[in-house]
PDB file of C-alpha atoms and ligand atoms in Angstrom:
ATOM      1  CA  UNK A 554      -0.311  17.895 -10.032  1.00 87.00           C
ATOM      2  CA  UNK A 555      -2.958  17.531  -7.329  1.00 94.00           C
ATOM      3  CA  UNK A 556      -3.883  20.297  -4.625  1.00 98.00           C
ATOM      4  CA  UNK A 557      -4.461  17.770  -2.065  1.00 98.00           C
ATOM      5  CA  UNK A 558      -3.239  14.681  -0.712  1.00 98.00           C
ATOM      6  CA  UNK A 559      -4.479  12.516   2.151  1.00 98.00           C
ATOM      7  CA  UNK A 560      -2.508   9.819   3.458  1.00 98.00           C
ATOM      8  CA  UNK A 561      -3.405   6.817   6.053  1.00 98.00           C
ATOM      9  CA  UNK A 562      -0.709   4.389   7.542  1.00 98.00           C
ATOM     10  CA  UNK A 563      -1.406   1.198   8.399  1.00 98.00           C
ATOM     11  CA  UNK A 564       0.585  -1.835  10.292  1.00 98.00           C
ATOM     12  CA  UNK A 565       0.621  -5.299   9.844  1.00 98.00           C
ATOM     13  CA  UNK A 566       3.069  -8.146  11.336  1.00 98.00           C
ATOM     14  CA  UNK A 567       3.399 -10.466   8.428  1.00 98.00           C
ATOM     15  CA  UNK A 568       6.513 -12.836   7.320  1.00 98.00           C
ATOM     16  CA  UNK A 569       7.994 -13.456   4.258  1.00 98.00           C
ATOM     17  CA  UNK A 570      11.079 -14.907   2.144  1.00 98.00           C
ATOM     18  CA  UNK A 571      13.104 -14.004  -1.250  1.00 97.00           C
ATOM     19  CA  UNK A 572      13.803 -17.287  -2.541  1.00 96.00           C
ATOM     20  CA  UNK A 573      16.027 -15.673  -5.145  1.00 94.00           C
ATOM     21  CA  UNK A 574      17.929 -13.015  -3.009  1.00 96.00           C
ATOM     22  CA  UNK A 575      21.570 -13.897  -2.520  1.00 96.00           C
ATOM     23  CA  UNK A 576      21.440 -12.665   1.322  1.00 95.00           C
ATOM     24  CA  UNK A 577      19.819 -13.787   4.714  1.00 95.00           C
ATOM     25  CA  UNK A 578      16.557 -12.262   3.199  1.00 95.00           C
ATOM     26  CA  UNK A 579      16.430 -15.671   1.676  1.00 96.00           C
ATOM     27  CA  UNK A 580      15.423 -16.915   4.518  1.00 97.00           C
ATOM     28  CA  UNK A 581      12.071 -16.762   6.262  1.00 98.00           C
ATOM     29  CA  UNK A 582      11.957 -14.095   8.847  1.00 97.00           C
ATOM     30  CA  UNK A 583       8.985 -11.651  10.082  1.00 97.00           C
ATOM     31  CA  UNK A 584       8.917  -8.107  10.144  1.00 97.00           C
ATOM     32  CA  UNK A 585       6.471  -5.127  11.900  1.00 98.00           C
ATOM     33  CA  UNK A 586       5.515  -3.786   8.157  1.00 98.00           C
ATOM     34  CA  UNK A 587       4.154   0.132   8.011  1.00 98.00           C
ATOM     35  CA  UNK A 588       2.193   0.982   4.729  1.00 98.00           C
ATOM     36  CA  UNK A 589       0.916   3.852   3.988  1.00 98.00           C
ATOM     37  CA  UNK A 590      -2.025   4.589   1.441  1.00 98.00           C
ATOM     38  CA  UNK A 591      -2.615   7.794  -0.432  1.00 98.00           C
ATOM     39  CA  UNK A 592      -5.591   9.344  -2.307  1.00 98.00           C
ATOM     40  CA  UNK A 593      -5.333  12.727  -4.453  1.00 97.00           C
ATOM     41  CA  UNK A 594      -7.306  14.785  -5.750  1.00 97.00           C
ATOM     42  CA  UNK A 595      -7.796  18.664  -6.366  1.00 97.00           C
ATOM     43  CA  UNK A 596     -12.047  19.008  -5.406  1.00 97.00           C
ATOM     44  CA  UNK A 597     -13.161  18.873  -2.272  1.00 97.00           C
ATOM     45  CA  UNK A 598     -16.539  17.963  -1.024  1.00 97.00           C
ATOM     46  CA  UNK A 599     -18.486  21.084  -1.185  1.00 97.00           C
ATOM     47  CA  UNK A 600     -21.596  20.273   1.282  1.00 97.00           C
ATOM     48  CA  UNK A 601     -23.209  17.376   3.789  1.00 97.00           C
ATOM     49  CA  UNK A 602     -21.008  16.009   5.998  1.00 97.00           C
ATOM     50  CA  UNK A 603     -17.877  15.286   4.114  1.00 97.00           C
ATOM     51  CA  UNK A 604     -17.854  19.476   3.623  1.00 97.00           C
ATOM     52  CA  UNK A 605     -13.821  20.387   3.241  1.00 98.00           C
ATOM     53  CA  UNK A 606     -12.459  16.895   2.832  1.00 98.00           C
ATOM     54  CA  UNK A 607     -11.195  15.396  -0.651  1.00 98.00           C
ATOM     55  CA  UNK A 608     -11.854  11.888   1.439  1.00 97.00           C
ATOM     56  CA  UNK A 609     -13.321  10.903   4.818  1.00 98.00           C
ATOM     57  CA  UNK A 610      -9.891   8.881   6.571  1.00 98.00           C
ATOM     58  CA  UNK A 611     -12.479   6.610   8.069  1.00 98.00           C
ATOM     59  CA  UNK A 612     -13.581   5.958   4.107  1.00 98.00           C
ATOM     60  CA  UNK A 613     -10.111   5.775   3.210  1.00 98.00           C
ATOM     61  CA  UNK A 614      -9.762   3.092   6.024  1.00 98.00           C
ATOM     62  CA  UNK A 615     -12.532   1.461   5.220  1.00 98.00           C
ATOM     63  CA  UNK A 616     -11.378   0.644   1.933  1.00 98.00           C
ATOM     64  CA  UNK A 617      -8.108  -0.434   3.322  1.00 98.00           C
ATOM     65  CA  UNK A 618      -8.546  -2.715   6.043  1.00 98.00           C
ATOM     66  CA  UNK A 619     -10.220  -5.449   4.541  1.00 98.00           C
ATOM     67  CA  UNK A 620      -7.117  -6.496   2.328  1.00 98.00           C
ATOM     68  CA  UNK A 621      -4.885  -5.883   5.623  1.00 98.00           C
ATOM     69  CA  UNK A 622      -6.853  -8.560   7.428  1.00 98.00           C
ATOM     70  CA  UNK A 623      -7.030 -11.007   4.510  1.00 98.00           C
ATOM     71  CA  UNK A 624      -4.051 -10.793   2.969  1.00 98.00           C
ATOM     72  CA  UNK A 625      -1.656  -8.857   5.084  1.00 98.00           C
ATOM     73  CA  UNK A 626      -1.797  -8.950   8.646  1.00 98.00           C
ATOM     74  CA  UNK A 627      -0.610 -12.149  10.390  1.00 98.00           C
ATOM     75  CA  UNK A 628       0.508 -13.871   7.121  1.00 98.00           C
ATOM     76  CA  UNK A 629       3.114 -15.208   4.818  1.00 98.00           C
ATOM     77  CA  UNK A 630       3.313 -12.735   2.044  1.00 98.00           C
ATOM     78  CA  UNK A 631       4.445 -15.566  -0.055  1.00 98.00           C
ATOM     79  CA  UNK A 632       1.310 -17.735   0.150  1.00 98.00           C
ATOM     80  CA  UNK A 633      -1.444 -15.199   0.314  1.00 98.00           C
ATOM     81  CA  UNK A 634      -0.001 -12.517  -2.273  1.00 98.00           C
ATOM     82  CA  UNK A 635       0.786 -15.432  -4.970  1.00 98.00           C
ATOM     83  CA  UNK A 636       4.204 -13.372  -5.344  1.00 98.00           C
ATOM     84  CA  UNK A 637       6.860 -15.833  -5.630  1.00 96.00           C
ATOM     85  CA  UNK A 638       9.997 -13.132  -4.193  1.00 96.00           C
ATOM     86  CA  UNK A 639       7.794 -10.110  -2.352  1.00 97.00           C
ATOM     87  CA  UNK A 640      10.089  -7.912  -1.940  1.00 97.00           C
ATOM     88  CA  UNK A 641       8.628  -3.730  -0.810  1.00 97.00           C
ATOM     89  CA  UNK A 642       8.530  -3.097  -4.722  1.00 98.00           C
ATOM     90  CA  UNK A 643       6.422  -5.639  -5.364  1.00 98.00           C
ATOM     91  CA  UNK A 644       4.326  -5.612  -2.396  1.00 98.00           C
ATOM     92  CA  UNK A 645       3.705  -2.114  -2.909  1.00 98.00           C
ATOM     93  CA  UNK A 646       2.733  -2.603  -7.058  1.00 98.00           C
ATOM     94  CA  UNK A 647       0.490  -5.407  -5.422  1.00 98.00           C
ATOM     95  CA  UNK A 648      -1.136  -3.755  -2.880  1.00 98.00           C
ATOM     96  CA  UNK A 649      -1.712  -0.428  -5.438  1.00 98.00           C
ATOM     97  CA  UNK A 650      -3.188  -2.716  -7.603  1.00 98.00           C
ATOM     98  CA  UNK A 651      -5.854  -4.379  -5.509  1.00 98.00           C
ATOM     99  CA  UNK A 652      -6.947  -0.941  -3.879  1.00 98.00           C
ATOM    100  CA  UNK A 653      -7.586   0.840  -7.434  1.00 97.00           C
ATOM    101  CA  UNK A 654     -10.686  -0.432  -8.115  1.00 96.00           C
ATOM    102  CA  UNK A 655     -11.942   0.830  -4.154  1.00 94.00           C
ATOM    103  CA  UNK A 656     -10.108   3.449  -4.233  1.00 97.00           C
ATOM    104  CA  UNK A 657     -10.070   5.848  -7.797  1.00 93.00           C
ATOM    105  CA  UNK A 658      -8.242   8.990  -6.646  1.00 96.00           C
ATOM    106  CA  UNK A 659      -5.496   6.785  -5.379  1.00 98.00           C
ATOM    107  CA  UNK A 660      -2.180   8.197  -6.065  1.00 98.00           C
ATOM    108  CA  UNK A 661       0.393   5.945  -4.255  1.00 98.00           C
ATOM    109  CA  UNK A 662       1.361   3.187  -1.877  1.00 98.00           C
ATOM    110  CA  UNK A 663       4.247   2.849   0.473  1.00 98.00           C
ATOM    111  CA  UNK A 664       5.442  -0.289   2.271  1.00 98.00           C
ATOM    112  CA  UNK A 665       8.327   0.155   4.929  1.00 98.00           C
ATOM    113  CA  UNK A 666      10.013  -2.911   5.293  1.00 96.00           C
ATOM    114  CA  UNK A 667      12.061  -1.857   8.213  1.00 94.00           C
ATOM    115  CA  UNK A 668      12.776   1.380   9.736  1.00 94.00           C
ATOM    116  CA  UNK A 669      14.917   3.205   7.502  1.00 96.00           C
ATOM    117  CA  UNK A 670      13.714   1.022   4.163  1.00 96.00           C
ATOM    118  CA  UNK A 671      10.610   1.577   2.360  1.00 97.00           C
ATOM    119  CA  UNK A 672       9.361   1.694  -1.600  1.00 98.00           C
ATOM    120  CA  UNK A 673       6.593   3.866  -2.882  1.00 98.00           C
ATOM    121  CA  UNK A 674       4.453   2.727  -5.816  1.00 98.00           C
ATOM    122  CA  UNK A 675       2.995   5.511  -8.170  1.00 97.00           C
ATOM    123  CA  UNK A 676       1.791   5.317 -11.539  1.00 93.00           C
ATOM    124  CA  UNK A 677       2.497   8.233 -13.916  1.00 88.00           C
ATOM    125  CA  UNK A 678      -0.153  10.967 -13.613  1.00 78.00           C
ATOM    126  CA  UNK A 679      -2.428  10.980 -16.228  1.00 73.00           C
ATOM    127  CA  UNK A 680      -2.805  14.594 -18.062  1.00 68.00           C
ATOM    128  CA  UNK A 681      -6.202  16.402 -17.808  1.00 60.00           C
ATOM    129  CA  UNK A 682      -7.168  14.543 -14.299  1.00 53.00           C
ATOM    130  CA  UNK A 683      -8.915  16.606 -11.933  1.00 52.00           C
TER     131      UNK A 683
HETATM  132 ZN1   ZN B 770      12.238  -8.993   4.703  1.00 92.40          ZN
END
């Protein structure tokens, strides 16, 4: 278990469709996505500028934003994912997986689809992390 964790939201209009759902969510519609990123850890920065903080949020946006814009924002999930039914679930695993490599204390992704719906994606914690 980490001592801290920092979390960023982001939002991006994007459309998709579930070819193989059995309800209107077959269909192509749009929604006003939320996702929020979060990093982990249990060391903060101990001097400089970054004193106090496990992450800078403007690092942690940094690393973000560049998939929102090229993948995310103003798209069809479909077509610039590659996932053929992206539903939260797999949006989420998608997303976690593309920010791991920018991002190593990341500990999980959530993607609201509407409202009151929304998936988290978290791999099982490792033992003997920091
Ligand atoms: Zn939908």
């Amino acid at each position: 278990m980490k001592l801290y964790t920092l979390t960023k939201r982001f939002t991006f209009e994007a459309a998709h469709e579930l070819p193989r759902h059995d309800g209107k969510c077959r269909r192509l519609h749009g929604h006003s996505w939320v996702m929020v990123v979060a990093v982990a850890g249990s060391r903060l920065h101990s001097s400089g500028p970054k004193s106090g903080m496990l992450m800078d949020y403007a690092d942690l946006s940094a690393a973000v934003k560049p998939l929102v814009e090229s993948h995310l924002d103003h798209h069809y999930l479909n077509e610039t994912t590659g996932l053929i039914n992206p539903t939260s679930e797999e949006l989420a695993r998608w997303v976690h997986e593309r920010l791991r490599p920018e991002l190593p204390d990341l500990a999980w992704v959530e993607i609201q689809e509407t409202c009151t719906s929304s998936c988290r994606y978290q791999l099982p914690e490792k033992r003997g992390g920091k």
